[in-house]
XYZ file of C-alpha atoms in Angstrom:
486
model
C 0.000 0.000 0.000
C 1.326 3.442 -0.943
C 0.863 6.312 1.492
C 1.287 9.951 0.544
C 0.817 13.193 2.452
C -0.095 16.606 1.119
C -0.843 19.952 2.706
C -3.351 22.534 1.451
C -4.902 25.667 2.830
C -8.403 24.227 2.355
C -9.710 20.668 2.037
C -13.286 20.148 0.799
C -15.134 16.850 1.321
C -17.700 16.384 -1.443
C -17.736 17.647 -5.028
C -21.395 18.443 -5.489
C -22.380 22.013 -6.424
C -21.821 23.256 -2.860
C -18.380 21.708 -2.493
C -17.308 22.878 -5.929
C -18.322 26.452 -5.138
C -16.418 26.494 -1.847
C -13.262 25.259 -3.567
C -13.716 27.757 -6.394
C -14.074 30.715 -4.003
C -11.189 29.713 -1.749
C -8.951 29.196 -4.784
C -10.007 32.593 -6.137
C -9.008 34.056 -2.762
C -5.493 32.787 -3.337
C -5.662 29.691 -1.115
C -4.459 26.273 -2.215
C -7.530 24.042 -2.341
C -8.278 20.375 -2.891
C -11.596 18.587 -3.242
C -12.249 14.936 -2.313
C -14.955 12.932 -4.080
C -15.811 9.228 -4.116
C -18.378 9.390 -6.921
C -18.955 11.819 -9.797
C -17.945 15.469 -9.681
C -21.183 17.431 -9.795
C -22.847 15.235 -7.210
C -26.492 14.362 -6.720
C -27.864 17.396 -8.529
C -26.024 16.868 -11.793
C -26.472 13.127 -12.127
C -29.403 11.857 -10.009
C -31.581 14.803 -8.998
C -32.060 18.265 -10.512
C -30.742 17.751 -14.034
C -32.144 14.300 -14.919
C -35.419 14.775 -13.051
C -36.177 18.037 -14.841
C -35.295 16.396 -18.158
C -37.934 13.750 -17.414
C -40.476 16.363 -16.372
C -39.949 18.952 -19.111
C -41.806 17.018 -21.859
C -44.568 16.200 -19.379
C -45.167 19.860 -18.536
C -44.671 21.005 -22.141
C -47.280 18.528 -23.379
C -49.685 19.594 -20.645
C -49.207 23.236 -21.673
C -49.675 22.406 -25.353
C -52.922 20.582 -24.621
C -54.262 23.847 -23.196
C -53.476 25.856 -26.335
C -56.109 25.902 -29.091
C -54.581 24.711 -32.345
C -52.063 22.454 -30.633
C -54.247 19.927 -28.834
C -54.471 17.426 -31.687
C -50.730 17.557 -32.266
C -50.025 16.275 -28.760
C -52.816 13.751 -28.276
C -50.525 10.722 -28.438
C -48.272 9.264 -25.753
C -44.826 10.608 -24.993
C -41.896 9.139 -26.902
C -40.274 7.364 -23.963
C -36.963 6.475 -25.689
C -36.581 10.102 -26.773
C -37.359 11.344 -23.259
C -34.799 8.964 -21.776
C -32.245 9.961 -24.401
C -32.626 13.638 -23.487
C -32.414 12.698 -19.803
C -29.150 10.885 -20.505
C -27.807 13.916 -22.351
C -28.696 16.277 -19.509
C -26.964 13.906 -17.061
C -23.916 14.013 -19.388
C -24.205 10.226 -19.724
C -23.043 9.961 -16.100
C -19.532 11.112 -16.951
C -17.790 13.985 -15.190
C -14.965 14.816 -17.635
C -16.202 18.396 -18.054
C -16.248 18.904 -14.303
C -12.699 17.607 -13.995
C -11.577 20.070 -16.664
C -13.389 22.883 -14.847
C -11.633 22.098 -11.559
C -8.301 22.317 -13.333
C -9.282 25.663 -14.859
C -9.878 27.170 -11.394
C -6.676 25.666 -9.948
C -8.349 23.206 -7.581
C -6.787 19.776 -7.083
C -8.849 16.580 -6.987
C -8.372 13.399 -4.971
C -10.779 10.609 -5.865
C -11.698 8.266 -3.067
C -13.512 7.969 0.233
C -12.457 10.795 2.522
C -12.730 10.700 6.305
C -11.782 13.174 8.984
C -8.923 11.924 11.145
C -8.644 14.546 13.859
C -8.399 18.340 13.605
C -7.534 19.575 10.101
C -6.748 16.028 8.947
C -8.478 14.088 6.150
C -7.506 10.557 5.119
C -8.573 9.378 1.659
C -8.723 5.723 0.628
C -8.435 5.723 -3.144
C -9.706 3.067 -5.502
C -6.208 1.839 -6.324
C -5.290 0.979 -2.745
C -3.448 4.210 -2.029
C -3.935 6.184 1.176
C -3.654 9.954 0.885
C -3.368 12.074 4.025
C -4.451 15.682 3.539
C -3.616 18.390 6.049
C -5.588 21.642 5.987
C -3.695 24.716 7.120
C -6.847 26.794 7.539
C -10.120 24.908 6.989
C -11.881 21.680 6.157
C -15.336 22.049 4.647
C -17.855 19.192 4.637
C -20.210 19.209 1.656
C -21.262 15.574 1.505
C -25.000 16.201 1.111
C -27.732 13.725 1.973
C -28.978 10.232 1.161
C -32.451 8.699 1.089
C -33.932 8.162 4.548
C -35.644 4.768 4.511
C -38.292 3.667 7.010
C -37.490 0.751 9.297
C -39.069 -2.086 7.332
C -38.011 -5.718 7.530
C -36.821 -7.048 4.200
C -36.667 -3.640 2.549
C -33.103 -3.989 1.297
C -33.844 -7.402 -0.235
C -36.515 -6.040 -2.592
C -34.134 -3.367 -3.976
C -36.531 -0.417 -3.683
C -36.133 2.635 -5.882
C -34.658 5.828 -4.506
C -34.582 9.129 -6.372
C -31.433 7.849 -8.076
C -33.184 4.802 -9.497
C -36.181 6.843 -10.615
C -34.113 9.448 -12.448
C -31.738 6.970 -14.104
C -34.182 4.133 -14.901
C -33.930 2.362 -18.254
C -37.584 1.306 -18.308
C -41.028 2.555 -17.289
C -42.688 0.135 -14.852
C -46.289 -0.766 -15.600
C -47.183 -0.159 -11.938
C -45.253 2.198 -9.694
C -45.923 2.752 -5.997
C -44.572 6.031 -4.645
C -44.190 6.254 -0.871
C -44.207 9.863 0.313
C -45.921 13.145 -0.459
C -43.083 15.654 -0.724
C -41.310 17.205 -3.683
C -39.482 14.096 -4.926
C -42.625 11.971 -4.582
C -44.780 14.501 -6.428
C -42.303 15.098 -9.248
C -41.598 11.414 -9.902
C -45.304 10.541 -9.686
C -45.969 13.288 -12.250
C -43.213 12.055 -14.561
C -43.975 8.333 -14.474
C -47.743 8.698 -14.712
C -47.174 10.690 -17.917
C -44.593 8.197 -19.187
C -47.090 5.350 -18.905
C -46.981 3.938 -15.375
C -50.042 3.383 -13.257
C -48.965 5.352 -10.210
C -50.231 4.860 -6.675
C -49.069 7.375 -4.079
C -48.973 6.206 -0.466
C -48.874 9.192 1.882
C -48.560 8.535 5.598
C -50.220 11.706 6.884
C -53.539 13.367 6.178
C -52.197 16.855 5.491
C -52.050 16.313 1.748
C -49.187 16.677 -0.686
C -46.386 19.211 -0.284
C -47.488 19.848 3.291
C -44.724 22.365 4.011
C -46.185 24.706 1.420
C -49.502 26.529 1.265
C -52.323 23.923 1.421
C -53.867 25.025 -1.881
C -50.625 24.095 -3.677
C -50.819 20.445 -2.656
C -54.537 20.337 -3.337
C -54.129 21.618 -6.890
C -51.299 19.166 -7.606
C -53.308 16.280 -6.128
C -56.291 17.146 -8.318
C -54.082 17.202 -11.406
C -52.471 13.859 -10.569
C -55.879 12.271 -10.118
C -57.054 13.741 -13.433
C -53.973 12.188 -15.052
C -54.953 8.786 -13.665
C -52.842 8.436 -10.525
C -54.328 7.013 -7.318
C -53.617 8.890 -4.090
C -54.029 7.239 -0.697
C -53.613 9.457 2.349
C -53.268 8.335 5.965
C -51.594 5.163 4.760
C -48.363 3.589 5.992
C -46.401 0.703 4.513
C -45.893 -2.139 6.993
C -44.365 -4.800 4.759
C -42.792 -5.366 1.335
C -41.786 -8.576 -0.411
C -40.993 -9.875 -3.892
C -42.675 -13.244 -3.538
C -41.301 -14.878 -6.686
C -37.727 -13.715 -6.904
C -35.785 -10.472 -7.383
C -37.441 -9.596 -10.718
C -41.014 -10.289 -9.618
C -43.537 -7.622 -8.563
C -43.554 -6.170 -5.057
C -46.403 -7.007 -2.702
C -46.953 -4.053 -0.374
C -48.792 -4.499 2.897
C -50.482 -1.438 4.406
C -51.368 -0.563 7.990
C -55.080 -0.782 7.252
C -54.729 -4.472 6.423
C -54.975 -3.991 2.674
C -52.227 -4.689 0.157
C -51.331 -3.808 -3.400
C -48.903 -5.030 -6.001
C -46.471 -2.878 -7.968
C -43.625 -3.604 -10.326
C -41.419 -1.061 -8.558
C -41.709 0.887 -5.324
C -40.086 4.300 -4.889
C -39.345 5.530 -1.381
C -39.347 9.327 -1.251
C -39.601 9.521 2.516
C -37.109 12.239 3.303
C -33.346 12.729 3.429
C -30.674 11.851 5.972
C -27.249 13.486 6.312
C -24.460 11.701 4.450
C -22.169 11.750 7.471
C -22.234 8.176 8.783
C -18.751 7.281 7.545
C -16.732 10.485 7.271
C -14.869 10.311 10.588
C -16.992 12.702 12.630
C -16.190 10.725 15.779
C -12.516 11.744 15.456
C -13.435 15.386 16.089
C -16.045 14.807 18.801
C -19.165 14.707 16.607
C -21.813 12.002 16.157
C -21.583 9.930 12.969
C -24.737 10.133 10.893
C -25.826 13.468 12.369
C -26.532 16.862 10.848
C -23.752 19.418 11.170
C -24.915 22.539 12.994
C -23.311 25.769 11.820
C -23.180 29.451 12.691
C -23.874 32.310 10.309
C -20.478 31.904 8.650
C -21.017 28.121 8.240
C -18.495 27.129 10.868
C -19.523 23.928 12.668
C -20.447 25.138 16.132
C -19.586 21.966 18.078
C -15.922 21.843 17.028
C -13.351 24.059 18.791
C -10.900 26.387 17.038
C -13.233 27.159 14.133
C -11.495 25.136 11.402
C -14.464 22.944 10.352
C -17.184 24.263 8.038
C -20.287 22.639 6.507
C -22.320 23.826 3.522
C -25.268 22.515 1.546
C -27.795 19.908 2.598
C -25.534 18.453 5.293
C -26.130 21.465 7.582
C -29.929 21.084 7.315
C -30.606 24.795 6.778
C -32.193 24.655 3.324
C -32.009 21.418 1.353
C -31.865 22.802 -2.192
C -29.027 23.031 -4.686
C -29.252 26.775 -5.212
C -29.156 27.381 -1.457
C -26.122 25.128 -1.073
C -24.303 27.092 -3.761
C -25.324 30.330 -2.076
C -23.956 29.108 1.257
C -20.771 27.935 -0.446
C -20.087 31.338 -1.967
C -20.380 32.917 1.468
C -18.307 30.232 3.216
C -15.581 30.382 0.589
C -15.293 34.151 0.946
C -15.299 33.873 4.751
C -12.554 31.217 4.757
C -10.474 33.326 2.388
C -10.898 36.471 4.485
C -10.157 34.719 7.778
C -7.052 33.051 6.350
C -5.701 36.495 5.500
C -7.017 38.128 8.679
C -9.153 40.474 6.584
C -12.534 41.986 7.553
C -15.329 39.583 6.701
C -17.568 42.211 5.143
C -15.035 43.739 2.793
C -17.371 44.291 -0.136
C -15.834 41.757 -2.496
C -18.625 39.196 -2.216
C -21.247 41.227 -0.368
C -22.202 40.832 3.268
C -20.912 37.504 4.595
C -24.107 36.349 6.259
C -26.728 33.933 4.880
C -29.628 36.393 4.916
C -31.558 34.354 2.347
C -31.369 31.055 4.219
C -34.496 31.724 6.226
C -36.353 34.756 4.957
C -36.170 34.188 1.214
C -35.593 30.568 0.212
C -37.002 30.027 -3.307
C -38.394 26.646 -4.318
C -39.966 25.180 -7.440
C -41.894 21.921 -7.711
C -41.882 20.907 -11.364
C -45.235 19.181 -11.272
C -48.311 19.894 -13.368
C -49.323 22.479 -12.310
C -45.956 23.901 -11.312
C -45.599 25.242 -7.773
C -43.283 28.083 -6.788
C -42.747 29.637 -3.396
C -40.395 31.915 -1.493
C -40.467 33.305 2.030
C -43.123 32.619 4.622
C -46.251 30.531 4.282
C -49.444 31.483 6.078
C -48.894 28.699 8.628
C -45.349 29.865 9.356
C -46.501 33.434 9.886
C -49.201 32.261 12.291
C -46.794 30.002 14.165
C -44.273 32.795 14.691
C -46.918 35.368 15.580
C -46.100 37.609 12.640
C -48.975 39.839 11.535
C -49.523 39.506 7.809
C -52.189 40.446 5.289
C -52.939 37.515 2.982
C -53.775 38.486 -0.603
C -55.024 35.771 -2.969
C -55.635 36.147 -6.680
C -56.858 33.840 -9.451
C -54.008 33.916 -11.975
C -56.412 32.758 -14.680
C -58.011 36.227 -14.611
C -54.796 37.839 -15.868
C -54.736 38.538 -19.608
C -51.317 36.965 -19.996
C -52.575 33.713 -18.479
C -55.412 33.549 -21.013
C -52.814 33.961 -23.751
C -50.635 31.266 -22.163
C -53.331 28.609 -22.006
C -57.046 28.189 -22.628
C -58.788 27.613 -19.309
C -55.662 28.505 -17.341
C -55.902 27.394 -13.714
C -53.619 28.984 -11.164
C -53.563 30.707 -7.803
C -51.303 33.392 -6.349
C -50.890 34.136 -2.651
C -48.808 37.035 -1.360
C -48.188 37.749 2.328
C -47.630 41.394 3.236
C -46.213 42.363 6.610
C -49.032 44.249 8.324
C -46.674 46.566 10.170
C -43.906 47.275 7.668
C -45.982 46.938 4.469
C -43.471 44.805 2.561
C -43.798 41.370 0.937
C -42.661 38.485 3.176
C -44.077 35.430 1.404
C -45.195 34.410 -2.081
C -46.708 31.206 -3.485
C -47.680 30.819 -7.142
C -49.319 27.675 -8.522
C -49.924 27.358 -12.243
C -48.277 26.794 -15.616
C -45.299 29.055 -16.270
C -45.082 30.384 -12.721
C -41.438 29.372 -12.058
C -40.391 32.333 -14.206
C -42.141 34.641 -11.722
C -40.151 33.374 -8.774
C -37.076 35.547 -9.065
C -39.112 38.751 -8.980
C -40.737 37.517 -5.778
C -37.353 36.607 -4.309
C -35.984 40.071 -5.092
C -39.026 41.752 -3.539
C -38.610 39.784 -0.302
C -34.810 39.934 -0.092
C -34.831 43.668 -0.815
C -37.644 44.252 1.717
C -39.298 46.365 -0.929
C -42.233 48.446 0.346
C -45.538 47.818 -1.392
C -45.631 51.500 -2.350
C -42.461 50.986 -4.428
C -43.763 47.815 -6.076
C -46.407 49.940 -7.806
C -43.547 51.409 -9.863
C -42.261 48.004 -11.013
C -44.466 47.823 -14.112
C -45.214 44.318 -15.491
C -45.370 43.916 -19.265
C -48.761 43.294 -20.900
C -49.896 40.642 -21.705
C -47.744 38.402 -19.510
C -48.501 36.292 -16.464
C -46.294 38.650 -14.458
C -49.178 41.128 -14.557
C -50.527 39.146 -11.608
C -48.287 41.377 -9.469
C -50.345 44.417 -10.496
C -53.625 42.624 -9.757
C -52.359 41.579 -6.328
C -51.404 45.160 -5.500
C -54.806 46.383 -6.683
C -56.562 43.780 -4.543
C -54.490 44.780 -1.529
C -55.169 48.504 -2.141
C -58.903 47.975 -2.502
C -59.021 45.951 0.686
C -56.981 48.557 2.555
C -59.211 51.367 1.281
C -62.300 49.537 2.533
C -60.723 48.979 5.944
C -59.984 52.671 6.300
């Protein structure tokens, strides 16, 4: 066995989007940086989540939109071309090769060590490579953990033996199962149910609770998505838990699923979309006094709070602040700038990257669910405002009444909800449900992040006829209500 040792200013564990951005920013700050990755550079998002899942969903949503446009309905009456959809999915996942990412790392002067990296005491990382070599990396200034999450499975006897689908299996599948059971009611469950129902599966969703789909969002969002899934032919069962799974006739046979109400059903594949767990079980956390398999708690500069001397950082899903790719990249940009500034004993808020504090991690986290209809949200929901005691005015508007929506689709169905702080008169929460609404999300994010007063929003004029004119209608509704109250 060959052992080598190397020293860098910064060592990054995990080469997903968050890890890559940390290494990029620390390298740009003049620090020597290395990234450790055991799988593909680009991580979950590039190869098993965001990119391939949206490639599967894009033709589904595009066909749904086309069916709502007079003159196009007949052209899209037939089924989707599954081989073509899968081929585009493969292209968007770069055929599960990371050559371009390797070239990019070289272009930003970041070294790469492939293998399984583990912490081995303060500022130490040991990497077991695939060729039997052990590489010891010493970090002069910081180690940053960006290992992300893995599927959180329920405790079910025999689950591993049936080889259930995770999001990875669903987004990289080579076939469309005739019958697909989807366990869960969150974003992954909704998106994959939407995709596979449209691709030809008979989908049954098994949702443990009775709060509906997408229960962390405004209730009307989940209700509208549930209605659309049922219209597409999917079966939704709420208040239902899986108590047993078995492939009775061998590894390629269908799955018999036993439910807590005594009933059962049979599916060709079963997808568990039951949440995420931190990917920290085998990265040496115990060597620095942390619990393997736990979330890493961080301060506002993404330093891990339970480790002395401030050398360990964590960005992305692994810190449990906001489990979305764009938020992980946002955190990484801040952490990289902070590490660079601290290494040089410079002021943290020096203007080069903006204020070094994750102001958008709580107040303005944007999210899109690429279902049919699409769901977009940023900021507070009504339930969150009520729970925290924040006084808000809730303004709802039927997006279908906007001229741009009528142009977009015949019989457009959509709902907008905007929460306005009752004391400060600025937008603090937005939810849009309807075709084309993801393109409205950035304007909502800017309004919330910038704490823009409603009086100023009147001067942000939406173009006619576009769906964005819903902003004007919301302001008019709010004004009329306010005038009546006074």
